[in-house]
Coordinates of C-alpha atoms and ligand atoms in Angstrom, one line a residue:
X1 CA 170.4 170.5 108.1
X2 CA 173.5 173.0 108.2
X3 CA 174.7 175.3 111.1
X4 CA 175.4 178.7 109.0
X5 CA 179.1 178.1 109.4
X6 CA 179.2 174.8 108.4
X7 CA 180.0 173.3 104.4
X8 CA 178.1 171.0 102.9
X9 CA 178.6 167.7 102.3
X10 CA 177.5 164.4 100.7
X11 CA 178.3 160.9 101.8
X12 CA 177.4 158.1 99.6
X13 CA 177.6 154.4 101.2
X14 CA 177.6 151.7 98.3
X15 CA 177.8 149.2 100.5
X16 CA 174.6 149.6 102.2
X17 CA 172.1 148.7 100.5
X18 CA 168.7 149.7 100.3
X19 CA 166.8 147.7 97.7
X20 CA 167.1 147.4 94.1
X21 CA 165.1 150.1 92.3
X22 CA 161.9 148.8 91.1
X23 CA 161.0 149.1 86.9
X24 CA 157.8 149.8 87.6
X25 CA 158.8 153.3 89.6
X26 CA 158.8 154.8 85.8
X27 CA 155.4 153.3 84.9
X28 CA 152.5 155.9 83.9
X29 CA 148.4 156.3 84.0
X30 CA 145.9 157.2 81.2
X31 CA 142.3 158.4 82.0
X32 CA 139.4 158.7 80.2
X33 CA 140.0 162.0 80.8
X34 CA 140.2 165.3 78.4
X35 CA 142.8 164.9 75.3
X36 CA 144.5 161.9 77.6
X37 CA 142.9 158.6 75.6
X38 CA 141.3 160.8 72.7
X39 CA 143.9 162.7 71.4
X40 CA 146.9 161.0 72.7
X41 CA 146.5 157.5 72.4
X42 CA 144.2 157.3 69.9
X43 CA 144.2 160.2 66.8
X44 CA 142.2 163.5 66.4
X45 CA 142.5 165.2 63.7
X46 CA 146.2 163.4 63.1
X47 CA 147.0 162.1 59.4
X48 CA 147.1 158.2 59.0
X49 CA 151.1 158.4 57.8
X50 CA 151.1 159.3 61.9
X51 CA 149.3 156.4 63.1
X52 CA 150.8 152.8 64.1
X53 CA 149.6 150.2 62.3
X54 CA 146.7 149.6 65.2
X55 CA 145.5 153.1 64.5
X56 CA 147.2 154.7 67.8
X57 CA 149.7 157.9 67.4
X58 CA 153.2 157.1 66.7
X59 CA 154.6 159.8 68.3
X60 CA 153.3 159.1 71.8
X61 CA 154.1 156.1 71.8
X62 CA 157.6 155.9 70.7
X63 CA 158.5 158.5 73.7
X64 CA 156.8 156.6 76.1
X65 CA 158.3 153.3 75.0
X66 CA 161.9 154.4 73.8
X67 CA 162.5 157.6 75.4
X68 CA 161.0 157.0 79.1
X69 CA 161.0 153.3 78.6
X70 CA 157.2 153.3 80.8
X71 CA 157.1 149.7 82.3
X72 CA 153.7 149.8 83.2
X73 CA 150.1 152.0 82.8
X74 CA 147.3 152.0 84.6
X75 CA 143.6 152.6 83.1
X76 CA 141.4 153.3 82.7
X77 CA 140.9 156.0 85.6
X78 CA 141.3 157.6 87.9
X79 CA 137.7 158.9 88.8
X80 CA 136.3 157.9 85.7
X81 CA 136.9 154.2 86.6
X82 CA 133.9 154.7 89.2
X83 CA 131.1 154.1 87.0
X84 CA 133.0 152.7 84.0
X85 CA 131.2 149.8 82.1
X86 CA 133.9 148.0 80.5
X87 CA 131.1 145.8 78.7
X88 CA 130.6 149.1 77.1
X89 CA 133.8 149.0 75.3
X90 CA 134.4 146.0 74.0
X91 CA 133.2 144.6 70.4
X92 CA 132.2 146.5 67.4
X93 CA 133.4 150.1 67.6
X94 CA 129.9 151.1 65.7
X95 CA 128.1 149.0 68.5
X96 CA 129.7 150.7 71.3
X97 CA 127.4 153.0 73.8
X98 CA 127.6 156.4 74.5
X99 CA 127.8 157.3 77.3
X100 CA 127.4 160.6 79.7
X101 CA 131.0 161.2 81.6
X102 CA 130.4 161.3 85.2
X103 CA 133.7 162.0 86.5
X104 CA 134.9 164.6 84.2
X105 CA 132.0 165.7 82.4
X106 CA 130.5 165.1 78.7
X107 CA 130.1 161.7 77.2
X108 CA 132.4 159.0 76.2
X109 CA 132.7 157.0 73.1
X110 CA 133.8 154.2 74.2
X111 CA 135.8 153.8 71.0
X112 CA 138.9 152.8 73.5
X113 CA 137.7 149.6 75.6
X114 CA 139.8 147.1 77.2
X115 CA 141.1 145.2 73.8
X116 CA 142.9 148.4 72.3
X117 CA 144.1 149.3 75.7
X118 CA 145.7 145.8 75.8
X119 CA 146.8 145.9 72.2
X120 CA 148.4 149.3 72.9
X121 CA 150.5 147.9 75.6
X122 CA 151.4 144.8 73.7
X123 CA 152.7 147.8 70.4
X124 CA 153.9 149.7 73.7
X125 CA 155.7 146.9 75.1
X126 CA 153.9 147.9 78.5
X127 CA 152.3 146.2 81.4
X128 CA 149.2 146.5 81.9
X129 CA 147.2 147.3 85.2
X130 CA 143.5 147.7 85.4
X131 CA 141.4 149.3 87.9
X132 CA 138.0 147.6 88.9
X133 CA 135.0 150.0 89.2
X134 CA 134.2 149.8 92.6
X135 CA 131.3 152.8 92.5
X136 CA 128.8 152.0 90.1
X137 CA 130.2 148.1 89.5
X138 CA 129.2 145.0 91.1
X139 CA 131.4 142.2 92.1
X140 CA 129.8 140.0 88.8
X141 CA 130.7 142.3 86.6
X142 CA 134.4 143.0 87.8
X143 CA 134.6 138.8 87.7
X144 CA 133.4 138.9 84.1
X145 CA 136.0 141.3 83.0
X146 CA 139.1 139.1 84.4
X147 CA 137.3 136.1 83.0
X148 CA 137.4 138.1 79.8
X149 CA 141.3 139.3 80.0
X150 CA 142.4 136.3 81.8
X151 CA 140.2 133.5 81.4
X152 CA 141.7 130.2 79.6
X153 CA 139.1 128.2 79.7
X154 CA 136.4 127.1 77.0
X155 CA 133.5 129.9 78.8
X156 CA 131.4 132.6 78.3
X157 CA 133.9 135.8 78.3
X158 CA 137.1 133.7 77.7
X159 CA 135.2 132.7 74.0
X160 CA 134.2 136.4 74.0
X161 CA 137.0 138.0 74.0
X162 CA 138.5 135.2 71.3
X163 CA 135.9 136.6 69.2
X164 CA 136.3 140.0 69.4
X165 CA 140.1 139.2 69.5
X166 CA 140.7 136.9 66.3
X167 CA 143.0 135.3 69.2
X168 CA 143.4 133.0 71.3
X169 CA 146.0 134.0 74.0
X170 CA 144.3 135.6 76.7
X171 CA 145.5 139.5 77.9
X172 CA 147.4 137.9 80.8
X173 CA 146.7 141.4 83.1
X174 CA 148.6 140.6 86.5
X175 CA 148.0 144.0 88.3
X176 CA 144.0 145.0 89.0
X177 CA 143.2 147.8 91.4
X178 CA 140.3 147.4 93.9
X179 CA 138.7 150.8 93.5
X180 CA 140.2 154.3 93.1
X181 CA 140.2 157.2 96.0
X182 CA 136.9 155.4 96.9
X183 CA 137.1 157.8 100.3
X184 CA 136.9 161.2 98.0
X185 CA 133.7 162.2 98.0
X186 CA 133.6 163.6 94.7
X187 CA 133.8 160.0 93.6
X188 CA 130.8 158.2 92.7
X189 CA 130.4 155.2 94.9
X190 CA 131.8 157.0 97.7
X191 CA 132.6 154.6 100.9
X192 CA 133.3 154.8 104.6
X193 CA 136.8 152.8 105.2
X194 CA 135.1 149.9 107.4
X195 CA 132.4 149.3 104.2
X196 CA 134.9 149.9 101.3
X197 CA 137.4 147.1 103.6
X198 CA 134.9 145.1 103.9
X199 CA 133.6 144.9 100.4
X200 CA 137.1 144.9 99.0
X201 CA 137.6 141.4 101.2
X202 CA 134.9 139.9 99.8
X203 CA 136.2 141.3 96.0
X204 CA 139.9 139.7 96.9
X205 CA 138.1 136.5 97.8
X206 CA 136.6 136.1 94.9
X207 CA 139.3 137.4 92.3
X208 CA 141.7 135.0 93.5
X209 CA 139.4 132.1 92.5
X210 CA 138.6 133.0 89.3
X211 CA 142.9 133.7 88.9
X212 CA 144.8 132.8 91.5
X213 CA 147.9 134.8 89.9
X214 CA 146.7 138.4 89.8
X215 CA 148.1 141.0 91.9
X216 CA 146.0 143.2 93.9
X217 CA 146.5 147.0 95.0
X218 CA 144.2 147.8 97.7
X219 CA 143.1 151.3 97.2
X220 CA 145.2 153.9 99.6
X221 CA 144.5 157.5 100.3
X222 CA 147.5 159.3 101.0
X223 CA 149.2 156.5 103.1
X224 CA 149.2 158.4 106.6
X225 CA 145.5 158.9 106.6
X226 CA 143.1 157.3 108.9
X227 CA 141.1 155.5 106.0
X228 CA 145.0 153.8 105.5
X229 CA 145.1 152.8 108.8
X230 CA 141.4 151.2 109.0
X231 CA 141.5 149.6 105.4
X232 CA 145.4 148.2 105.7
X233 CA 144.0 146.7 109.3
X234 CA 140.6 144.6 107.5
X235 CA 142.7 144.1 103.9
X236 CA 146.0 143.4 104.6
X237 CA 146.1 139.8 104.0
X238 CA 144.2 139.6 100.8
X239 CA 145.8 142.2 98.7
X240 CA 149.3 142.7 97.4
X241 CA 149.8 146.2 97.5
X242 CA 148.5 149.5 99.3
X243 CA 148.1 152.3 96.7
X244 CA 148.9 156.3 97.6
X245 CA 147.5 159.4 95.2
X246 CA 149.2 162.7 96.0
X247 CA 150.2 165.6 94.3
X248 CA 152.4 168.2 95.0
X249 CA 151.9 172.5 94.0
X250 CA 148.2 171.2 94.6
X251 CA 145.8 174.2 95.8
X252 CA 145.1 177.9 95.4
X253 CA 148.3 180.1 94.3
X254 CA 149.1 183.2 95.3
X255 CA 150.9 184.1 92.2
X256 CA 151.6 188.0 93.2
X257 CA 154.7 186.1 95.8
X258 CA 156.4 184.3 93.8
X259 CA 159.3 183.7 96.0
X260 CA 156.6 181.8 98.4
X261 CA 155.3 179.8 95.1
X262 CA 159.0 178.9 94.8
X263 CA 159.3 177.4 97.8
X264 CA 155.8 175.6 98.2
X265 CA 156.7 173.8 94.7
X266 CA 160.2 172.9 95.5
X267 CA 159.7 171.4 98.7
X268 CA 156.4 170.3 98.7
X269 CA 157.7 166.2 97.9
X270 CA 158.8 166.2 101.3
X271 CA 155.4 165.0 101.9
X272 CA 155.6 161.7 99.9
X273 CA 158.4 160.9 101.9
X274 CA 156.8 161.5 105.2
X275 CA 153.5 159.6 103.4
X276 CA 155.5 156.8 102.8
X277 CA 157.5 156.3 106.1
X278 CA 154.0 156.7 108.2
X279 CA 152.1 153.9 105.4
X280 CA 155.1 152.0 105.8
X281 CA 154.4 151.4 109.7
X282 CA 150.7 151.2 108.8
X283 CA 151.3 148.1 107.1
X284 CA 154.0 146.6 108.7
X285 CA 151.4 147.0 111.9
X286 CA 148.7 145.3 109.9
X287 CA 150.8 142.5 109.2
X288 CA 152.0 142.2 112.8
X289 CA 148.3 142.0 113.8
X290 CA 147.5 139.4 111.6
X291 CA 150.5 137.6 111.0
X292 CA 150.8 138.2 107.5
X293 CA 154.3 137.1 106.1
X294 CA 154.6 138.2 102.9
X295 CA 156.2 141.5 102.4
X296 CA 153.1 144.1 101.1
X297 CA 154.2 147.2 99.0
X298 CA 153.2 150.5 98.1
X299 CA 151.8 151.0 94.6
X300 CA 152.1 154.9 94.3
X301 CA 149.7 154.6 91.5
X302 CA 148.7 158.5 91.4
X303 CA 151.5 161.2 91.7
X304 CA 152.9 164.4 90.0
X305 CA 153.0 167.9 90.4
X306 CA 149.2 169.6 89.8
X307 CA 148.4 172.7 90.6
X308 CA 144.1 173.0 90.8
X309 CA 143.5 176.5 89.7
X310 CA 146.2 175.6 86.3
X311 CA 144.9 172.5 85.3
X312 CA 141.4 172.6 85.3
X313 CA 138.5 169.3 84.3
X314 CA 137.7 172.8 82.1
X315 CA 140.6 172.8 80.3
X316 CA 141.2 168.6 80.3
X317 CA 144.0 169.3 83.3
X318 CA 146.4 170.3 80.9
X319 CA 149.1 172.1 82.9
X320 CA 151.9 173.7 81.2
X321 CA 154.9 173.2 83.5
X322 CA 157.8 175.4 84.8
X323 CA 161.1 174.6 85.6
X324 CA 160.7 174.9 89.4
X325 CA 158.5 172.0 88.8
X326 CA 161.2 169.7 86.8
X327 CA 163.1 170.5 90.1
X328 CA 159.7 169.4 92.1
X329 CA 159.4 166.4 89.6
X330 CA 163.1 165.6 90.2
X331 CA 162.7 165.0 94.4
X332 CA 159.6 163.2 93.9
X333 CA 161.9 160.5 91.7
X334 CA 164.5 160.6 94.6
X335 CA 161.8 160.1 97.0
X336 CA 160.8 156.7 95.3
X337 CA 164.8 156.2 94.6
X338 CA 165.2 156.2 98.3
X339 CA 162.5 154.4 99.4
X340 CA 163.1 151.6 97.4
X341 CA 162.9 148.8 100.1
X342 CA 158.5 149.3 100.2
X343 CA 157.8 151.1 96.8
X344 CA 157.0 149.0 94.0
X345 CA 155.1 150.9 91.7
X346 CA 154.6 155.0 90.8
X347 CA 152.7 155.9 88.3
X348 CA 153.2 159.7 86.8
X349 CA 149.9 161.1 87.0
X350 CA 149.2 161.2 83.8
X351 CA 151.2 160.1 80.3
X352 CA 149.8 162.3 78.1
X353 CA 148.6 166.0 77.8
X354 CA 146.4 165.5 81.1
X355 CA 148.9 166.8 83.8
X356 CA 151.5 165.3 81.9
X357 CA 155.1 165.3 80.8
X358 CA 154.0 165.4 77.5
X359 CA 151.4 167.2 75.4
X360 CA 150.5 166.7 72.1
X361 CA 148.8 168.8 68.6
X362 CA 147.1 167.0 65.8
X363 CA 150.4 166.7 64.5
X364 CA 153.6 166.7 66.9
X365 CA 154.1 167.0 70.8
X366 CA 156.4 168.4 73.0
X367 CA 158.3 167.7 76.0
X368 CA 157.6 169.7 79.2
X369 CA 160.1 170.6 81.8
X370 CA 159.1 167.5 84.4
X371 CA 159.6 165.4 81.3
X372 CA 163.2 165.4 81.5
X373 CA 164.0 164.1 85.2
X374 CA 161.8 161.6 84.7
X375 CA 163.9 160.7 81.4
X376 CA 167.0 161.5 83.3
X377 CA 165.9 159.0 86.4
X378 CA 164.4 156.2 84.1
X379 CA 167.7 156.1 81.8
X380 CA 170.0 156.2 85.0
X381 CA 168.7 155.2 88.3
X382 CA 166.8 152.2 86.9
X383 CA 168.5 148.6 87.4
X384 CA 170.2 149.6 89.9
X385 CA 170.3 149.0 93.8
X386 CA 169.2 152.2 96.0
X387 CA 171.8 152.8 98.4
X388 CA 171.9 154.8 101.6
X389 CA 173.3 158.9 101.7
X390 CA 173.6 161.6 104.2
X391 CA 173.6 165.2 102.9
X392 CA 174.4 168.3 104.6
X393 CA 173.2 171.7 103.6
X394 CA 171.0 174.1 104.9
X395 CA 167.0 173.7 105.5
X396 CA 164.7 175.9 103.8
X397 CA 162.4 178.0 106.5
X398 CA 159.9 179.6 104.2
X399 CA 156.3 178.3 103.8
X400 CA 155.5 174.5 102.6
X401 CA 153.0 172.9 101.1
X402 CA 151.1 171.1 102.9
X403 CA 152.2 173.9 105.4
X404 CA 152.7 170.5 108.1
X405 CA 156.0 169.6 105.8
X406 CA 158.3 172.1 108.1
X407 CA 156.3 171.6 111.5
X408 CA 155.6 168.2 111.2
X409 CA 158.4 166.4 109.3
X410 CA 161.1 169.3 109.3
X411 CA 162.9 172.1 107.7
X412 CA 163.5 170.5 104.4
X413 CA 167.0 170.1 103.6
X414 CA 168.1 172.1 100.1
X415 CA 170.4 169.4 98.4
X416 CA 167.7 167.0 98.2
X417 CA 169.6 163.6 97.1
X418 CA 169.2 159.4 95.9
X419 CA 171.9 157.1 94.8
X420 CA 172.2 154.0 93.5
X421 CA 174.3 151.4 92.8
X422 CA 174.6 150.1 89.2
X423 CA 176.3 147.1 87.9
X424 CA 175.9 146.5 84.2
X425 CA 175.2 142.8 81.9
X426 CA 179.3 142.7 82.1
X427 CA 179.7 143.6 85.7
X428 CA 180.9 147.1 85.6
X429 CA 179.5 149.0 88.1
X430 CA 178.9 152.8 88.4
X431 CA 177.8 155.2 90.8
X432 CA 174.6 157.1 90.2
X433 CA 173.9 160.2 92.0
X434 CA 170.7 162.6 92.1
X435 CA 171.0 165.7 93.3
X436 CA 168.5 168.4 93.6
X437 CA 169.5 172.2 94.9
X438 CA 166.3 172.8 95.8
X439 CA 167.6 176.4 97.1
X440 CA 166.7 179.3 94.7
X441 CA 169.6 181.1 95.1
X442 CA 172.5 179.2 96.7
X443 CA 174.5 177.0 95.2
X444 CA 176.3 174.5 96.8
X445 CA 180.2 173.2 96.5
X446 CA 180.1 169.7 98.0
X447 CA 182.5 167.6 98.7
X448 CA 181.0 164.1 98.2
X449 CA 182.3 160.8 99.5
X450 CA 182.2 157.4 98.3
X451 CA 182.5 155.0 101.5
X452 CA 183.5 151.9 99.5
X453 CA 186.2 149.6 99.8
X454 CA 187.9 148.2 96.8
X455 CA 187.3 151.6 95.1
X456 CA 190.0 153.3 92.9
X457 CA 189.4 157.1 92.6
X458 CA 192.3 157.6 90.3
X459 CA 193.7 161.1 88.9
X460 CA 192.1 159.7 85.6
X461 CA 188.8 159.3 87.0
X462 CA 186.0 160.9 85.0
X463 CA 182.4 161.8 85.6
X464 CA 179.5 162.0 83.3
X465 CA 177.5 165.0 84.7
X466 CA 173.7 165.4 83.4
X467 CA 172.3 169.1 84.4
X468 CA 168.9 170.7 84.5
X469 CA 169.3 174.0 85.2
X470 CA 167.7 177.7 83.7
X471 CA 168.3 180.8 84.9
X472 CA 164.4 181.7 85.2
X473 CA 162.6 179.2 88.0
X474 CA 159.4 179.8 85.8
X475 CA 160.6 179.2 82.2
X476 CA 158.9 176.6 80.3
X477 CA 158.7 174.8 77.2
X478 CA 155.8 175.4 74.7
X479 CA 154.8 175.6 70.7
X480 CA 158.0 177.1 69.4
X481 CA 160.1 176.9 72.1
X482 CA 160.2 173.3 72.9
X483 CA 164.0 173.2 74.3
X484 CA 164.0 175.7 75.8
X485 CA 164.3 173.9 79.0
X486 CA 166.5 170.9 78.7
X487 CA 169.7 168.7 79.8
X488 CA 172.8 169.3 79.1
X489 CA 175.3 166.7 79.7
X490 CA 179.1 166.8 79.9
X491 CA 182.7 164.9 80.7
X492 CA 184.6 166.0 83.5
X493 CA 187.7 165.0 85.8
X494 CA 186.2 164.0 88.9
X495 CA 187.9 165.6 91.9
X496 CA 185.8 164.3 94.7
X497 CA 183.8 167.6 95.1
X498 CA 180.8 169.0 93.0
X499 CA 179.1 172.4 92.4
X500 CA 175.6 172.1 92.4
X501 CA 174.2 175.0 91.3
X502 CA 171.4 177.3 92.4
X503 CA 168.1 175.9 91.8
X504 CA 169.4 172.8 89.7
X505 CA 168.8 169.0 89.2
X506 CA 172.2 167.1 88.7
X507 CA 172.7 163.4 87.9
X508 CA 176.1 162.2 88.2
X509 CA 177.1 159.1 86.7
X510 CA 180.6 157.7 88.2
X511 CA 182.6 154.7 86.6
X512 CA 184.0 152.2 89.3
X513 CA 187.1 150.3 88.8
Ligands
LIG601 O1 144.7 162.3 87.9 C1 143.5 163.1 88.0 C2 142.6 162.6 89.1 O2 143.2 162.8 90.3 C3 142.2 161.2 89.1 O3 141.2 160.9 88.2 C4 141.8 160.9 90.5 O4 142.0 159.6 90.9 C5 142.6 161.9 91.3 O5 141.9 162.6 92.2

């Protein structure tokens, strides 16, 4: 908050740590889902020189792996999980069922099952982490399908899967989701909290006999819900981590006032924060209750920027971004960023052409505009220890969404900002700063402060200044004009002050000595 006659200003405090920044805050999600899976992981229409050796596209893969360096990826669903059969996808592809789609609509192939997921990761050099159908599925059947990825021993699904495999080593998945948004009611299985709890005890029971090493994410709604409250209270000692699904820019549009769509797009991330600070208490209550003493996170396994009435299950949710929503996409990364101490996975809802960064033609993709602060945060913020910040500057009083952002949490605050603290394989360490002018037409001169002793801001010191920025809030990138929003990244003396400019997203990266 600003009083109208007061600058802004930006204090960084090195030395007060939050917690280091968890890998897995850049992971991702694929769903049997529209062009997600078929299409983007695995070819349509896309000549074989395009292909990996396994048959997957090249080109998807290389960006997730090199470019945005995805740690981990969650499948298969999503909705879709919630009467998934994995026993349908495994074996011979020409064996493999048919089946009618109920999540999404039309039929699946089952021509990607749990083997050419795993062999994806293993090409993608990602982790995986399964969801367990807990509509349609039984506890048997999600017991049989860690026997099958995990199992060591000389029985029935271990052998299995070393004969569909041609191998030996087991898939080793640590990370396996009890359920997903089993409190929706569009989901098939739907469940009260006290059943789904109660079930999802008796699951964790059982999972940790057959492997004793998994991790579990008990399945979350939006982390300040009362089905959060009621599930963390019955689950908190058998699972791991507590997952959260929001979006942001989610719900009808009145696109005739733009200014107002601005705002409610901008903004709208304010309400992971508030998700995760309420959740937080939620479980740290749970564990009080029952003297649990192991720390349990939040697995923000569902999040991104969707607007409903854009992507559509007509159109496979494939939502063509604009730059106010890189700037969206930008505060939802310094959300995680600063809530580093209980946040230990976020998935981007999704990888590939589904409500993603990315979307693909038979032959080539492009990057969309929320692609590049998650390349900027991934490259920059990651390995590196969250550290606390106050910023000054003035709080935006138009409409939110949700509308209870301004009444409930408050005015959001334009300069929207994370920091860490990075210290590289030789031990030098640099300064890395996020900053978000969320305002539309302001831009902001800042002074910003670096509380840290032993620190020499010499006349020589230099930053490296990495800036999203386009004139028009609602440019995006398409077929043809693929750059036309992008970074651009620059050298500059460092003078203690920055201009962050009107509706922009600014990483700074500052050498210590
Ligand atoms: O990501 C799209 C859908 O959003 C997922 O299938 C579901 O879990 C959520 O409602």
């Amino acid at each position: 908050m600003m009083d109208a006659d007061q600058s802004p200003r930006l204090d960084i405090f090195p030395s007060s740590p939050i917690a280091p920044v968890s890998p897995l805050l850049f992971s991702g999600f694929l769903e049997h889902l529209g062009r997600c899976i078929y299409g983007g992981i695995l070819p349509a229409k896309t000549p074989k020189e395009l292909l990996t050796a396994e048959g997957f596209r090249k080109d998807v893969l290389e960006v997730l792996r090199d470019e945005l360096g995805v740690p981990m990826v969650r499948w298969p669903g999503g909705n879709y999980v919630s009467s998934y059969k994995w026993e349908d996808g495994i074996g011979a592809l020409e064996m493999r069922k048919r089946r009618p789609e109920l999540a999404w609509g039309g039929e699946e192939s089952n021509q990607f099952g749990t083997d050419e997921f795993i062999t994806w990761c293993k090409v993608a050099k990602i982790e995986p982490y399964i969801v367990l159908n807990m509509g349609t599925g039984t506890l048997e059947e999600a017991l049989h399908w860690i026997e099958y990825c995990n199992g060591t021993g000389d029985t029935y699904y271990a052998n299995l899967r070393r004969k569909n495999t041609g191998r030996d080593a087991p898939h080793g998945v640590k990370y396996w989701g009890l359920g997903n948004e089993v409190w929706g009611e569009w989901q098939v299985g739907q469940q009260t909290a006290s059943e789904y709890a109660a079930k999802a005890r008796q699951w964790a029971h059982a999972i940790k006999l057959i492997d004793p090493s998994v991790k579990l994410v008990g399945c979350g709604e939006a982390g300040l819900n009362d089905w959060d409250g009621v599930v963390l209270d019955i689950l908190v000692d058998k699972i791991d981590m507590h997952s959260i699904h929001l979006y942001t820019g989610f719900g009808p549009r009145d696109r005739s006032q733009t200014d107002r769509e601005y705002g409610r797009t901008v903004y709208g991330p304010d309400a992971a924060e508030y998700s995760i600070e309420i959740c937080k208490g939620l479980i740290n209550k749970a564990r009080f209750n029952k003297a649990v003493r192991k720390p349990i996170k939040i697995a923000f396994d569902e999040y991104g920027v969707w607007d409903e009435t854009v992507g559509t299950p007509q159109n496979g949710l494939e939502q063509f971004y604009t730059f106010a929503d890189a700037l969206a996409m930008a505060s939802w990364l310094n959300v995680f960023v600063r809530h580093a101490d209980i946040v230990e996975i976020a998935c981007i809802a999704q990888s590939v052409n589904v409500i993603s960064p990315l979307i693909v033609s038979p032959t080539g993709l492009f990057r969309q505009t929320i692609f590049h602060p998650l390349y900027l945060f991934s490259r920059y913020m990651r390995g590196g220890v969250s550290v606390r910040i106050a910023a000054s500057s003035a709080a935006y009083s138009g409409e939110t969404l949700p509308q209870w952002i301004s009444s409930i949490k408050g005015h959001p605050a334009d300069l929207d900002v994370s920091a860490v603290l990075h210290t590289s394989e030789t031990g030098k360490r640099s300064l890395r700063i996020a900053v978000v002018n969320r305002s539309e037409n302001r831009s902001y001169q800042t002074p910003v402060r670096i509380a840290f002793e032993n620190v020499e801001m010499g006349e020589e010191q230099q930053v490296e200044a990495h800036e999203l920025w386009h004139e028009d809030v609602n440019a995006r990138n398409g077929w043809g004009h693929e750059q036309e929003v992008s970074v651009t990244t620059r050298v500059a003396p460092w003078s203690g002050s920055w201009t962050f400019r009107a509706h922009s997203f600014t990483l700074l990266v500052l050498d210590l000595r």
